[in-house]
mmCIF file of C-alpha atoms and ligand atoms in Angstrom:
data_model
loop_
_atom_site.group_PDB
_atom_site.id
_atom_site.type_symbol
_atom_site.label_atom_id
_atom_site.label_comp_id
_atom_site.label_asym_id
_atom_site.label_seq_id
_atom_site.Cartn_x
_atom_site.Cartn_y
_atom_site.Cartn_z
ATOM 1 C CA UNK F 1 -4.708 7.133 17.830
ATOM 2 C CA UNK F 2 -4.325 4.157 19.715
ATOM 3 C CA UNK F 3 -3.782 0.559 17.919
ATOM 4 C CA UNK F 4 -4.365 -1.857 20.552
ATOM 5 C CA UNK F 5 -6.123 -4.442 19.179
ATOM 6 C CA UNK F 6 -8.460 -7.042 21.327
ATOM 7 C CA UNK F 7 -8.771 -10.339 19.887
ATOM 8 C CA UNK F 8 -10.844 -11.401 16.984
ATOM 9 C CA UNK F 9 -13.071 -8.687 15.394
ATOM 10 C CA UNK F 10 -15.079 -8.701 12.155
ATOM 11 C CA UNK F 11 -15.454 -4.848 11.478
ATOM 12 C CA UNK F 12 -16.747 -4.041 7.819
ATOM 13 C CA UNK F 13 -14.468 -0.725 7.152
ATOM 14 C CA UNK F 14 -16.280 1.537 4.026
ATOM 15 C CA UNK F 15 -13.720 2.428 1.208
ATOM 16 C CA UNK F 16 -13.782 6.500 0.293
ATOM 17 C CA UNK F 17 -13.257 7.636 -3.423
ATOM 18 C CA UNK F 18 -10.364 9.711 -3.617
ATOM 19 C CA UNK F 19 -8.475 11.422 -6.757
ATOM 20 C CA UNK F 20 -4.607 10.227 -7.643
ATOM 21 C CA UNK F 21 -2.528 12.667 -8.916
ATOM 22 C CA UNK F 22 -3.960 14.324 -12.009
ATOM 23 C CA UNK F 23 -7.468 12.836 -12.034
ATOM 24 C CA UNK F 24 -7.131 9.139 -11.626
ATOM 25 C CA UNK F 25 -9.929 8.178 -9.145
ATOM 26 C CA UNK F 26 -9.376 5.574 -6.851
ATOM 27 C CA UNK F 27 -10.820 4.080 -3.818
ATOM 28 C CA UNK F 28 -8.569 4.372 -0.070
ATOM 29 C CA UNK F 29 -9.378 1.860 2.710
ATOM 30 C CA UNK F 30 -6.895 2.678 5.071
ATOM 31 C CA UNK F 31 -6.111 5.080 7.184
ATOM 32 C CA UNK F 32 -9.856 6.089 8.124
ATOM 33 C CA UNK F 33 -11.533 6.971 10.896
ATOM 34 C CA UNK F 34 -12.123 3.880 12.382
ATOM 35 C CA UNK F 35 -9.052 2.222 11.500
ATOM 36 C CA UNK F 36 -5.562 3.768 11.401
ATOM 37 C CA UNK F 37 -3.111 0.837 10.729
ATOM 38 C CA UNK F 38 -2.760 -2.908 10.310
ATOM 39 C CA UNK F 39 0.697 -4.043 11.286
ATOM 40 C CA UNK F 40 2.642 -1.772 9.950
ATOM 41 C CA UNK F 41 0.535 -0.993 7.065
ATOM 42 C CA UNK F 42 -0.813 2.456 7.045
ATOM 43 C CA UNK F 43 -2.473 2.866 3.851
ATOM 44 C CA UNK F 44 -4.260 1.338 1.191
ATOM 45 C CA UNK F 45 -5.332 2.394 -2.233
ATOM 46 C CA UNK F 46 -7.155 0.337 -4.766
ATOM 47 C CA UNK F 47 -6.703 1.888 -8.106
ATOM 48 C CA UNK F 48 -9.101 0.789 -10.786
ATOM 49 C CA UNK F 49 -9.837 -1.417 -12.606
ATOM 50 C CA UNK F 50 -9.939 1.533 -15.055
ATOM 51 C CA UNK F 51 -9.844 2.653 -18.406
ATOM 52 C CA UNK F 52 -6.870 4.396 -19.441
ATOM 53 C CA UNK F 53 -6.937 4.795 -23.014
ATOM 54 C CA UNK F 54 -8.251 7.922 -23.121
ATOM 55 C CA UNK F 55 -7.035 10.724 -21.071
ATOM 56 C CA UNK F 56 -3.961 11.207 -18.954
ATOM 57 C CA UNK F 57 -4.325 7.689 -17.205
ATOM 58 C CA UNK F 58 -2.082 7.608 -14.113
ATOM 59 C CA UNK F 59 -0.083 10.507 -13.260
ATOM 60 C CA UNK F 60 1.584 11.610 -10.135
ATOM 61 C CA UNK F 61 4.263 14.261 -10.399
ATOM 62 C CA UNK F 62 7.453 14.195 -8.047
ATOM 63 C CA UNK F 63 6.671 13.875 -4.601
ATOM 64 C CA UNK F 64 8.466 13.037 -1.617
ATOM 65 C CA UNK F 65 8.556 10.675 1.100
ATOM 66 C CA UNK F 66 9.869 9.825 4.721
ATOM 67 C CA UNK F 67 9.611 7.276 7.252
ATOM 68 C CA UNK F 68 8.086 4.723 5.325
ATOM 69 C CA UNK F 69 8.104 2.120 2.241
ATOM 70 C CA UNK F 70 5.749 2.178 -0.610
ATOM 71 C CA UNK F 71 4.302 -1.001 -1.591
ATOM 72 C CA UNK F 72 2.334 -1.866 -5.344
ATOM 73 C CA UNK F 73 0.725 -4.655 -6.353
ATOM 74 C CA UNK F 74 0.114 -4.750 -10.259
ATOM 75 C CA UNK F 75 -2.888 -6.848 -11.450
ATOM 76 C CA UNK F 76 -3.368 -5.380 -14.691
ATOM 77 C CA UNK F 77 -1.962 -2.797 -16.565
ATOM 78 C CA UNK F 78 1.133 -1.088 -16.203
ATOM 79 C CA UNK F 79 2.919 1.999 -14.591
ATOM 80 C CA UNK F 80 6.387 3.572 -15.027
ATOM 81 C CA UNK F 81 8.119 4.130 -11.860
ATOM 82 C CA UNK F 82 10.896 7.028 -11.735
ATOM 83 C CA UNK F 83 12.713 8.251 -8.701
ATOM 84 C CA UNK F 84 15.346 10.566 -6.933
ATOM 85 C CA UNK F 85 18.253 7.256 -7.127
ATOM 86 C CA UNK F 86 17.829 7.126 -10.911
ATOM 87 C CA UNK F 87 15.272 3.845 -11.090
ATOM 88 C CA UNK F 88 13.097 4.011 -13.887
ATOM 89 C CA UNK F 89 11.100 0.933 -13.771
ATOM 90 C CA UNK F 90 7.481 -0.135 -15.447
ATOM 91 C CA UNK F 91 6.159 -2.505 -13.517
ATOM 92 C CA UNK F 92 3.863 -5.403 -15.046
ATOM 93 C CA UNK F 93 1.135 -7.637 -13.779
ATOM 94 C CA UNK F 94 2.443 -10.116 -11.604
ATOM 95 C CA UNK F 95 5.102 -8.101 -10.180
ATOM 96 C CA UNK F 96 5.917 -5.797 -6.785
ATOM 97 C CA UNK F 97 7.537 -2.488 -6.350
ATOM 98 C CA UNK F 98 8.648 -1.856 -3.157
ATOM 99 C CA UNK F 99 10.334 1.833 -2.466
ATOM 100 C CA UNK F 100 11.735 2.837 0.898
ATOM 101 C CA UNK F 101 11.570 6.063 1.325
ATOM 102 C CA UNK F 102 13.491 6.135 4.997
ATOM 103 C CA UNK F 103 14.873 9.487 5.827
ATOM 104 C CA UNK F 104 13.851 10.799 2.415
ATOM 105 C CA UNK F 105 13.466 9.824 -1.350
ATOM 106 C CA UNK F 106 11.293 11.700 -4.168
ATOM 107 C CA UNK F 107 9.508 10.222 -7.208
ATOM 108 C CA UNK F 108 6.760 10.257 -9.597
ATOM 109 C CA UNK F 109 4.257 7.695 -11.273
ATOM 110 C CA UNK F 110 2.636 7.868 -14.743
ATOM 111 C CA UNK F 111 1.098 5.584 -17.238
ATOM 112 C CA UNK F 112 3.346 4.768 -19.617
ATOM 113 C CA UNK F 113 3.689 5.326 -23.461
ATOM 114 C CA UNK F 114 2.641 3.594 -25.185
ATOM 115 C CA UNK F 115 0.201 2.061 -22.708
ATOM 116 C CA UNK F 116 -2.031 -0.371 -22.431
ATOM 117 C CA UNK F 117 -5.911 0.368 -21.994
ATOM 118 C CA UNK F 118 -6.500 -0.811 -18.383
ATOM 119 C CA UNK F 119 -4.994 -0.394 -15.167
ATOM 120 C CA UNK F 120 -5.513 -2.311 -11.767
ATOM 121 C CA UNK F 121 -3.141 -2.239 -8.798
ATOM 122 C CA UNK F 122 -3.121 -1.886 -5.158
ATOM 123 C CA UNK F 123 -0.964 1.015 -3.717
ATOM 124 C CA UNK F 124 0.095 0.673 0.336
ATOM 125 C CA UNK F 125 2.725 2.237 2.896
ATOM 126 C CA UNK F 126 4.230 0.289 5.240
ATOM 127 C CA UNK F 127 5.354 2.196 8.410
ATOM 128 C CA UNK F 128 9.226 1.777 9.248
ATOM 129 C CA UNK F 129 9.832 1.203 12.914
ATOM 130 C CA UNK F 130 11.801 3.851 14.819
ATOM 131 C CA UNK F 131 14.691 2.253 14.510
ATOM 132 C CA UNK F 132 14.774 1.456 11.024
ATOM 133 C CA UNK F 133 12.721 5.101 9.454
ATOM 134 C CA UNK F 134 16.098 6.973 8.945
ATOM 135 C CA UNK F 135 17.770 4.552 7.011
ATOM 136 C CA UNK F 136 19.072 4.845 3.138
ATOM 137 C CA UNK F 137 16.258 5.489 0.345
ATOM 138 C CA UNK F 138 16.374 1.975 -1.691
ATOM 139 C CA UNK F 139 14.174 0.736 -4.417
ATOM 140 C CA UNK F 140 13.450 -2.592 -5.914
ATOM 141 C CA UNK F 141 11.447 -4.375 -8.417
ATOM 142 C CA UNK F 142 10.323 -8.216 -7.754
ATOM 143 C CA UNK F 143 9.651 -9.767 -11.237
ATOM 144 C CA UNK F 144 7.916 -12.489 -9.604
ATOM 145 C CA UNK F 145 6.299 -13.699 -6.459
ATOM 146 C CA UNK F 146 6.345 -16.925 -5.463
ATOM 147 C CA UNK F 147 2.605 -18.161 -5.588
ATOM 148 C CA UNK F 148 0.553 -21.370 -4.577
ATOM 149 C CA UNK F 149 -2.280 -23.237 -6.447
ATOM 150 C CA UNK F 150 -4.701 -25.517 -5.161
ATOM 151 C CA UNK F 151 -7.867 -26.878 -6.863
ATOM 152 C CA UNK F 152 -10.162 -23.603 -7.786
ATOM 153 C CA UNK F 153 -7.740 -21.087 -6.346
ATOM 154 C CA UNK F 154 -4.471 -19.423 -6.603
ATOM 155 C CA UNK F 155 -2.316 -17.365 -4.263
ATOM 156 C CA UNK F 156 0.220 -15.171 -4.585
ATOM 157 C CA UNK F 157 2.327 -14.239 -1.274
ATOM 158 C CA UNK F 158 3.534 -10.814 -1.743
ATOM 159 C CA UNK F 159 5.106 -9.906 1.518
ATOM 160 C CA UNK F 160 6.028 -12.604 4.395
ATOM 161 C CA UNK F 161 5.247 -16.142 4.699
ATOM 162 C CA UNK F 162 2.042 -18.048 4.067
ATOM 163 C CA UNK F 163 1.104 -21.651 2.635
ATOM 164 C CA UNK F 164 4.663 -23.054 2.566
ATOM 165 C CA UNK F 165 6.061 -20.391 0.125
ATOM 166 C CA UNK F 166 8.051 -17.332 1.814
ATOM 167 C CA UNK F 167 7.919 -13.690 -0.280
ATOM 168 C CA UNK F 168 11.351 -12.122 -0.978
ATOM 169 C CA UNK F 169 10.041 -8.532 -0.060
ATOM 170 C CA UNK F 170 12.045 -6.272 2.322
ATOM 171 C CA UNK F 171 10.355 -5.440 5.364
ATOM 172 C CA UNK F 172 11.134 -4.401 8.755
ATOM 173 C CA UNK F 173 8.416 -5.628 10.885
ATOM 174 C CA UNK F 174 6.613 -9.027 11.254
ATOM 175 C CA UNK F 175 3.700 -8.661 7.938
ATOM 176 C CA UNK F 176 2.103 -10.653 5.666
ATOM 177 C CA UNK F 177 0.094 -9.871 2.073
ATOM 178 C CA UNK F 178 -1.129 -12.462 -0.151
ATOM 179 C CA UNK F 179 -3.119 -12.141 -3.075
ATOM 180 C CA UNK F 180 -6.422 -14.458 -3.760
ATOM 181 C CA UNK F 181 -7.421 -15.338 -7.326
ATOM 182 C CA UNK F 182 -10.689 -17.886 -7.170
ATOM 183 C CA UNK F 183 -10.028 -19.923 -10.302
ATOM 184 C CA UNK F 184 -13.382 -21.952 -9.447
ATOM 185 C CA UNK F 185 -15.704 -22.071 -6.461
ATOM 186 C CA UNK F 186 -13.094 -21.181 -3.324
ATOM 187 C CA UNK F 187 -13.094 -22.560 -0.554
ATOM 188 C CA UNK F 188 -10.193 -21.788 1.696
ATOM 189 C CA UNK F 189 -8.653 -22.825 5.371
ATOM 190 C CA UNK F 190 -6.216 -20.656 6.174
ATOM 191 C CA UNK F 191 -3.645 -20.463 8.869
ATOM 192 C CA UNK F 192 -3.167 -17.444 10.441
ATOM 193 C CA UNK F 193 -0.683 -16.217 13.287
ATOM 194 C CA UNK F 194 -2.908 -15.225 16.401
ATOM 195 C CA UNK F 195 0.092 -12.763 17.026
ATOM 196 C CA UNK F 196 -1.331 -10.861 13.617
ATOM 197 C CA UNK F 197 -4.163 -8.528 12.978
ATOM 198 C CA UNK F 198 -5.464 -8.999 9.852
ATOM 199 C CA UNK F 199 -7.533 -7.331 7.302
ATOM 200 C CA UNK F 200 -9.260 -8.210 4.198
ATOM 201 C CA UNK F 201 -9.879 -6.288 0.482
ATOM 202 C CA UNK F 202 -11.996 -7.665 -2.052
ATOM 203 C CA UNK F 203 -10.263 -6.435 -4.944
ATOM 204 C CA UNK F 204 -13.231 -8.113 -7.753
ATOM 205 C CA UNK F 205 -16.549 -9.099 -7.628
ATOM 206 C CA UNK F 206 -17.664 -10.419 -4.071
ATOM 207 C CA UNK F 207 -16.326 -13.051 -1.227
ATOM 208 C CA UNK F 208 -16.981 -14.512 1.780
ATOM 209 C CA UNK F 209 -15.281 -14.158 4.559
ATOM 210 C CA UNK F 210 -15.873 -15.812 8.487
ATOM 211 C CA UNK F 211 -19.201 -16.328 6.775
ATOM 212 C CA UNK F 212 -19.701 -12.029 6.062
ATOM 213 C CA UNK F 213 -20.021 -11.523 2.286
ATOM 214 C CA UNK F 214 -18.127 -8.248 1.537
ATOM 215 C CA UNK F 215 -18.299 -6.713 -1.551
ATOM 216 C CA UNK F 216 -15.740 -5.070 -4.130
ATOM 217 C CA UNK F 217 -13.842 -1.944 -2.579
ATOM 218 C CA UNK F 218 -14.839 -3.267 1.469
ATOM 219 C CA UNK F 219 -12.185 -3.746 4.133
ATOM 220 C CA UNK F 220 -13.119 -6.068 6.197
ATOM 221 C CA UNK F 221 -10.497 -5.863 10.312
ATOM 222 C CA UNK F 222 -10.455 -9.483 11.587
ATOM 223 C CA UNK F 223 -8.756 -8.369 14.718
ATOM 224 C CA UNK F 224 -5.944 -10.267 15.494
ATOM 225 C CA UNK F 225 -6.152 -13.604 18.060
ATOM 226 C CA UNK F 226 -7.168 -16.012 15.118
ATOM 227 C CA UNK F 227 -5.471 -19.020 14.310
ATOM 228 C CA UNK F 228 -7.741 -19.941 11.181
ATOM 229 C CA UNK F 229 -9.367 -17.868 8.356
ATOM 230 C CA UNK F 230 -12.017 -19.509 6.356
ATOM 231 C CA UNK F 231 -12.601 -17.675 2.808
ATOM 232 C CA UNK F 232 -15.230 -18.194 0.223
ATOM 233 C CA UNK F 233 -14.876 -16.818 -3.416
ATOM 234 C CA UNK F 234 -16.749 -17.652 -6.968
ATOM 235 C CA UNK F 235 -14.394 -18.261 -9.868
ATOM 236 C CA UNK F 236 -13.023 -14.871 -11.113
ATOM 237 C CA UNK F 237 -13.207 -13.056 -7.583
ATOM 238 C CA UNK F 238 -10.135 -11.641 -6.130
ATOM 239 C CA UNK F 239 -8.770 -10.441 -2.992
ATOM 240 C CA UNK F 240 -6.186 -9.239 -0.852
ATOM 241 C CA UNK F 241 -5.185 -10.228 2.679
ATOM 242 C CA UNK F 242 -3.000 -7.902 4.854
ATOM 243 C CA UNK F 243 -1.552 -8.418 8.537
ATOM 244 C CA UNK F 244 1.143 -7.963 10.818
ATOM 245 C CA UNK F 245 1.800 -7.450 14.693
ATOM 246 C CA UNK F 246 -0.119 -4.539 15.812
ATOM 247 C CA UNK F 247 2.825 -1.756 15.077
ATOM 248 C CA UNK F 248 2.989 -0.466 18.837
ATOM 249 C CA UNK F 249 4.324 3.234 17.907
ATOM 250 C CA UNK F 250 1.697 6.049 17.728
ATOM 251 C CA UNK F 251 3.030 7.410 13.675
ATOM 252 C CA UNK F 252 1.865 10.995 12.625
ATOM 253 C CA UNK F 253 0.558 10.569 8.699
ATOM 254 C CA UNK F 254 0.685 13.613 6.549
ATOM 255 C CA UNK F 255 0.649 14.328 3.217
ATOM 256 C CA UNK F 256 3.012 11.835 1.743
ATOM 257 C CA UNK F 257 4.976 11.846 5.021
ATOM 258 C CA UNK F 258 4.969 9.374 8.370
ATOM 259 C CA UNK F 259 6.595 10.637 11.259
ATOM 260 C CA UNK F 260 6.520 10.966 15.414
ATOM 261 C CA UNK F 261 6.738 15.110 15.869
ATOM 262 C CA UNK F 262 5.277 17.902 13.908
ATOM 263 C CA UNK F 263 8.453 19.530 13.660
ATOM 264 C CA UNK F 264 9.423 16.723 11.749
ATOM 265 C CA UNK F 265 6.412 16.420 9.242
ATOM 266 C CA UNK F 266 7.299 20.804 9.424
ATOM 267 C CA UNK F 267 11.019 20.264 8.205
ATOM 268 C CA UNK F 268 10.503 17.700 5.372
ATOM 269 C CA UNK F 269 7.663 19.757 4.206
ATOM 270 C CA UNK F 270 9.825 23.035 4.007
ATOM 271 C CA UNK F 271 12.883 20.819 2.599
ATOM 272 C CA UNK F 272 10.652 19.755 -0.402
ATOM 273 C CA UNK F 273 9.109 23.062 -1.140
ATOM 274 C CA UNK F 274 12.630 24.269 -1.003
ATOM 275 C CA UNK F 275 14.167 21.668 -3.095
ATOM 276 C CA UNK F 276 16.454 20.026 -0.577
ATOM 277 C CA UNK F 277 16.665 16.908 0.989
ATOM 278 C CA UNK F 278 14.999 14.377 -1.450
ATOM 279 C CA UNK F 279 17.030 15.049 -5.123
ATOM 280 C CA UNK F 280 15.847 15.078 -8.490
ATOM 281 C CA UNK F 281 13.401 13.056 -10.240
ATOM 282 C CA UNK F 282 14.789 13.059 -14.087
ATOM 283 C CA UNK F 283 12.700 12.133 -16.847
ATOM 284 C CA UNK F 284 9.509 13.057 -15.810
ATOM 285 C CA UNK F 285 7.565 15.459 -18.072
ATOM 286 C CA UNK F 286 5.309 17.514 -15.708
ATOM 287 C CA UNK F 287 5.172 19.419 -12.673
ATOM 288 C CA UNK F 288 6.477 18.247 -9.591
ATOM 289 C CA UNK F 289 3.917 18.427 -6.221
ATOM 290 C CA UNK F 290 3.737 21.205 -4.253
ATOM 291 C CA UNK F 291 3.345 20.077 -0.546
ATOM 292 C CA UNK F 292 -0.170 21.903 1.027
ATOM 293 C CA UNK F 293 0.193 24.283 3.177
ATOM 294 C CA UNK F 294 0.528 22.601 7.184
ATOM 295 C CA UNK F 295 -2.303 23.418 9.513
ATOM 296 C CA UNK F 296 -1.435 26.054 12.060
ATOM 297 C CA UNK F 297 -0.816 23.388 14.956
ATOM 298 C CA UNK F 298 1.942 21.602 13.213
ATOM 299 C CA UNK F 299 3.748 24.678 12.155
ATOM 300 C CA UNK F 300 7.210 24.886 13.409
ATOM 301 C CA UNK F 301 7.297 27.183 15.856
ATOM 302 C CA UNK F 302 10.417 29.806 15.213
HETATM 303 MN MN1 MN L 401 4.370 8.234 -3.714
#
């Protein structure tokens, strides 16, 4: 699972549909196979934009985490946030949650009630660095993110700096995210860091990017080595840029889990089916997760 990265690259990445929680259907762009990380960030979900009036809408029962943060993005929509420290929080459009799960933090997601009829948000992990994956579990909510406009587009910087504005989000390794609205016919120059990879998700409709039109739900890998990025939207398209510095540590990703050794994705595993380790989520009517079963290699061995 190497991430060296070589320079520039303009690799069209497929989403895959995958099921949230209790029947929410999303689409995940990273990890897959060819494509593990970018910077730091290890996975990406794009959830909706879907109809949740009926039905259960989003719901996640308590799960655990280690080793990493958890990163959404709320376009539309909202979701209620509750956790193992006692945060209940409903995030709204416009705003960030950022969890850090470190050396271990449980909590679930639901739509909440009332709710309103659509939802659309972007789900990632960030990978914590070696040094940093054992710290305290923290969560936060940022209300706002400071955001640029320019004629016939709009951008929000979620994590890092970009375009003069720097994002208040907590992070331990050199990233980026920023948020594209086209507001008119987009056309965009933008300066990158040729230390970055980067990667791009068209989150609505259609854009084009180094002159490669990528549709809704494709993840286009830039590579890293660039010190321009020149994007092309129509009014009402949407996107979302991600980088960072290659992350340089091979991570082991399972379940809801990012680690170095087996025996350590084998201990949280046990400590959550055994109710230790990662508290009590309160509030939340349902079931918690049960974590599956670890394939025979990863097994601790006794
Ligand atoms: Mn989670």
């Amino acid at each position: 699972m190497s991430q060296d990265t070589h320079g520039p690259s303009l690799q069209r990445i497929a989403t895959r549909d995958a099921i949230l929680g209790e029947g929410m259907r999303i689409r995940r762009a990273l990890p897959n196979q060819h494509k593990r990380m970018i910077g730091a960030w290890c996975f990406l979900d794009h959830a909706g934009p879907a109809d949740v009036s009926t039905g259960l809408g989003m719901r996640v029962g308590p799960h655990p985490h280690i080793g990493l943060q958890t990163f959404t993005w709320m376009i539309e929509g909202e979701i209620l946030h509750q956790d193992s420290l006692g945060y209940e929080q409903i995030i709204r459009p416009g705003q960030v949650n950022l969890m850090t799960a470190g050396r271990g933090i449980s909590h679930a997601e639901s739509s909440p009630e009332p709710r309103p009829p659509r939802v659309h948000a972007a789900q990632l992990w960030i990978a914590l660095p070696d040094d940093k994956r054992d710290i305290a579990p923290a969560f936060i909510n940022y209300p706002e993110l400071p955001s640029v406009t320019r004629d016939h587009w709009r951008a929000t910087v979620l994590v890092g700096e970009a375009l003069g504005v720097t994002a208040p989000t907590q992070v331990y390794t050199p990233l980026v995210a920023i948020d594209f609205v086209a507001t008119g016919a987009a056309d965009i120059q933008l300066t990158l860091r040729p230390d970055f990879e980067y990667g791009v998700l068209v989150l609505q409709d259609e854009a084009t990017i180094e002159g490669e039109t990528l549709d809704e739900n494709s993840l286009l890998y830039l590579g890293s080595g660039r010190d321009t990025l020149h994007l092309q939207a129509a009014k009402g398209s949407q996107l979302l840029l991600i980088g960072g510095t290659p992350f340089g540590e091979d991570i082991l990703l399972w379940w809801n889990f990012v680690a170095r050794r087996q025996d350590e994705i084998a201990a949280a595993t046990e400590d959550w089916n055994h109710g230790d380790r990662f508290g009590q989520v309160r509030g939340y009517q349902g079931d918690r997760l049960t974590a599956p079963a670890l394939p025979e290699h990863m097994k601790a061995s006794s």
